[in-house]
């Protein structure tokens, strides 16, 4: 079981997937309703279709203008915080499962 946890790809908690429909100009949802990012053109995109979130903006203290990172709306900030909580829980569980194993020596 420990090996499975280590091999699972844990999504980065500072990235969001860009809305494919938005990229085509066809997303019918408002930015505040879509579960994917609707970034401005100035936001740097990654090859995997994701963008990096401005964690300073999430904390309410970004002073960059313009900022090259995505400033997510509140509903996506909640999604990010939930992902960070899950990632922390998985990392903690993995750490405890490997540190509590008896030594083979």
PDB file of C-alpha atoms in Angstrom:
ATOM      1  CA  UNK A   1       0.000   0.000   0.000  1.00  0.00           C
ATOM      2  CA  UNK A   2       2.851   2.400   0.779  1.00  0.00           C
ATOM      3  CA  UNK A   3       4.270   1.849  -2.705  1.00  0.00           C
ATOM      4  CA  UNK A   4       0.915   2.750  -4.294  1.00  0.00           C
ATOM      5  CA  UNK A   5       0.757   6.042  -2.415  1.00  0.00           C
ATOM      6  CA  UNK A   6       4.299   6.913  -3.465  1.00  0.00           C
ATOM      7  CA  UNK A   7       3.553   6.159  -7.127  1.00  0.00           C
ATOM      8  CA  UNK A   8       0.291   8.120  -7.311  1.00  0.00           C
ATOM      9  CA  UNK A   9       0.654  11.443  -9.078  1.00  0.00           C
ATOM     10  CA  UNK A  10      -0.376  14.081  -6.590  1.00  0.00           C
ATOM     11  CA  UNK A  11      -1.476  17.254  -8.391  1.00  0.00           C
ATOM     12  CA  UNK A  12       0.466  20.377  -7.526  1.00  0.00           C
ATOM     13  CA  UNK A  13      -1.590  22.506  -5.199  1.00  0.00           C
ATOM     14  CA  UNK A  14      -0.384  25.737  -6.828  1.00  0.00           C
ATOM     15  CA  UNK A  15      -1.717  24.893 -10.298  1.00  0.00           C
ATOM     16  CA  UNK A  16      -5.130  24.802 -11.925  1.00  0.00           C
ATOM     17  CA  UNK A  17      -6.264  23.313 -15.196  1.00  0.00           C
ATOM     18  CA  UNK A  18      -7.274  25.847 -17.840  1.00  0.00           C
ATOM     19  CA  UNK A  19     -10.822  25.546 -19.213  1.00  0.00           C
ATOM     20  CA  UNK A  20     -10.507  24.089 -22.714  1.00  0.00           C
ATOM     21  CA  UNK A  21     -13.818  25.616 -23.752  1.00  0.00           C
ATOM     22  CA  UNK A  22     -12.620  29.030 -22.546  1.00  0.00           C
ATOM     23  CA  UNK A  23      -9.472  28.680 -24.673  1.00  0.00           C
ATOM     24  CA  UNK A  24     -11.715  28.134 -27.721  1.00  0.00           C
ATOM     25  CA  UNK A  25     -13.899  31.071 -26.712  1.00  0.00           C
ATOM     26  CA  UNK A  26     -16.813  28.711 -26.134  1.00  0.00           C
ATOM     27  CA  UNK A  27     -17.239  28.384 -22.336  1.00  0.00           C
ATOM     28  CA  UNK A  28     -20.847  29.159 -21.481  1.00  0.00           C
ATOM     29  CA  UNK A  29     -20.169  29.395 -17.751  1.00  0.00           C
ATOM     30  CA  UNK A  30     -19.282  32.590 -15.942  1.00  0.00           C
ATOM     31  CA  UNK A  31     -15.748  32.697 -14.546  1.00  0.00           C
ATOM     32  CA  UNK A  32     -17.285  32.494 -11.066  1.00  0.00           C
ATOM     33  CA  UNK A  33     -19.109  29.248 -11.970  1.00  0.00           C
ATOM     34  CA  UNK A  34     -16.584  27.272 -14.045  1.00  0.00           C
ATOM     35  CA  UNK A  35     -14.499  24.707 -12.178  1.00  0.00           C
ATOM     36  CA  UNK A  36     -11.549  25.418 -14.474  1.00  0.00           C
ATOM     37  CA  UNK A  37      -9.380  28.527 -14.777  1.00  0.00           C
ATOM     38  CA  UNK A  38     -10.220  31.367 -17.168  1.00  0.00           C
ATOM     39  CA  UNK A  39      -6.800  33.110 -17.220  1.00  0.00           C
ATOM     40  CA  UNK A  40      -5.982  36.380 -18.944  1.00  0.00           C
ATOM     41  CA  UNK A  41      -3.572  36.204 -21.886  1.00  0.00           C
ATOM     42  CA  UNK A  42      -0.769  37.627 -19.714  1.00  0.00           C
ATOM     43  CA  UNK A  43      -0.802  34.546 -17.426  1.00  0.00           C
ATOM     44  CA  UNK A  44       1.949  32.035 -18.243  1.00  0.00           C
ATOM     45  CA  UNK A  45       0.644  28.585 -19.253  1.00  0.00           C
ATOM     46  CA  UNK A  46       2.362  25.210 -18.855  1.00  0.00           C
ATOM     47  CA  UNK A  47       2.578  22.518 -21.538  1.00  0.00           C
ATOM     48  CA  UNK A  48       0.193  20.281 -19.568  1.00  0.00           C
ATOM     49  CA  UNK A  49      -2.688  22.766 -19.908  1.00  0.00           C
ATOM     50  CA  UNK A  50      -2.347  24.208 -16.429  1.00  0.00           C
ATOM     51  CA  UNK A  51      -1.441  27.607 -15.024  1.00  0.00           C
ATOM     52  CA  UNK A  52       0.360  28.553 -11.823  1.00  0.00           C
ATOM     53  CA  UNK A  53      -1.767  30.259  -9.211  1.00  0.00           C
ATOM     54  CA  UNK A  54      -0.530  33.415  -7.519  1.00  0.00           C
ATOM     55  CA  UNK A  55      -0.424  32.254  -3.913  1.00  0.00           C
ATOM     56  CA  UNK A  56       0.103  35.872  -2.827  1.00  0.00           C
ATOM     57  CA  UNK A  57      -3.276  36.714  -4.405  1.00  0.00           C
ATOM     58  CA  UNK A  58      -4.878  33.788  -2.573  1.00  0.00           C
ATOM     59  CA  UNK A  59      -3.494  35.289   0.662  1.00  0.00           C
ATOM     60  CA  UNK A  60      -4.756  38.729  -0.381  1.00  0.00           C
ATOM     61  CA  UNK A  61      -1.337  40.330  -0.744  1.00  0.00           C
ATOM     62  CA  UNK A  62      -0.179  40.323  -4.380  1.00  0.00           C
ATOM     63  CA  UNK A  63       1.473  43.618  -5.300  1.00  0.00           C
ATOM     64  CA  UNK A  64       2.595  42.695  -8.829  1.00  0.00           C
ATOM     65  CA  UNK A  65       0.917  44.639 -11.625  1.00  0.00           C
ATOM     66  CA  UNK A  66       0.696  42.997 -14.006  1.00  0.00           C
ATOM     67  CA  UNK A  67       1.095  39.606 -12.350  1.00  0.00           C
ATOM     68  CA  UNK A  68       2.142  36.679 -14.546  1.00  0.00           C
ATOM     69  CA  UNK A  69       0.356  34.223 -12.263  1.00  0.00           C
ATOM     70  CA  UNK A  70      -3.367  33.463 -12.127  1.00  0.00           C
ATOM     71  CA  UNK A  71      -5.526  35.257  -9.560  1.00  0.00           C
ATOM     72  CA  UNK A  72      -8.307  32.706  -8.981  1.00  0.00           C
ATOM     73  CA  UNK A  73     -11.889  33.626  -8.101  1.00  0.00           C
ATOM     74  CA  UNK A  74     -13.086  32.646  -4.625  1.00  0.00           C
ATOM     75  CA  UNK A  75     -14.654  29.307  -5.620  1.00  0.00           C
ATOM     76  CA  UNK A  76     -11.346  28.157  -7.171  1.00  0.00           C
ATOM     77  CA  UNK A  77      -9.436  29.386  -4.115  1.00  0.00           C
ATOM     78  CA  UNK A  78     -11.603  27.035  -2.038  1.00  0.00           C
ATOM     79  CA  UNK A  79     -10.786  24.210  -4.478  1.00  0.00           C
ATOM     80  CA  UNK A  80      -7.050  24.959  -4.115  1.00  0.00           C
ATOM     81  CA  UNK A  81      -7.205  25.005  -0.332  1.00  0.00           C
ATOM     82  CA  UNK A  82      -9.019  21.643  -0.332  1.00  0.00           C
ATOM     83  CA  UNK A  83      -6.329  20.186  -2.628  1.00  0.00           C
ATOM     84  CA  UNK A  84      -3.595  21.506  -0.330  1.00  0.00           C
ATOM     85  CA  UNK A  85      -5.309  19.931   2.672  1.00  0.00           C
ATOM     86  CA  UNK A  86      -5.555  16.567   0.860  1.00  0.00           C
ATOM     87  CA  UNK A  87      -1.901  16.737  -0.245  1.00  0.00           C
ATOM     88  CA  UNK A  88      -0.810  17.488   3.314  1.00  0.00           C
ATOM     89  CA  UNK A  89      -2.891  14.584   4.661  1.00  0.00           C
ATOM     90  CA  UNK A  90      -1.426  12.167   2.086  1.00  0.00           C
ATOM     91  CA  UNK A  91       2.124  13.340   2.793  1.00  0.00           C
ATOM     92  CA  UNK A  92       1.564  13.013   6.546  1.00  0.00           C
ATOM     93  CA  UNK A  93       0.049   9.525   6.185  1.00  0.00           C
ATOM     94  CA  UNK A  94       2.917   8.452   3.918  1.00  0.00           C
ATOM     95  CA  UNK A  95       5.496   9.848   6.356  1.00  0.00           C
ATOM     96  CA  UNK A  96       3.906   8.022   9.285  1.00  0.00           C
ATOM     97  CA  UNK A  97       3.572   4.748   7.378  1.00  0.00           C
ATOM     98  CA  UNK A  98       7.291   4.733   6.505  1.00  0.00           C
ATOM     99  CA  UNK A  99       8.591   5.976   9.857  1.00  0.00           C
ATOM    100  CA  UNK A 100       6.555   3.506  11.895  1.00  0.00           C
ATOM    101  CA  UNK A 101       7.762   0.473   9.973  1.00  0.00           C
ATOM    102  CA  UNK A 102       9.998  -1.888  11.952  1.00  0.00           C
ATOM    103  CA  UNK A 103      13.639  -1.923  11.000  1.00  0.00           C
ATOM    104  CA  UNK A 104      14.814  -4.965   9.033  1.00  0.00           C
ATOM    105  CA  UNK A 105      18.255  -4.891  10.644  1.00  0.00           C
TER     106      UNK A 105
END
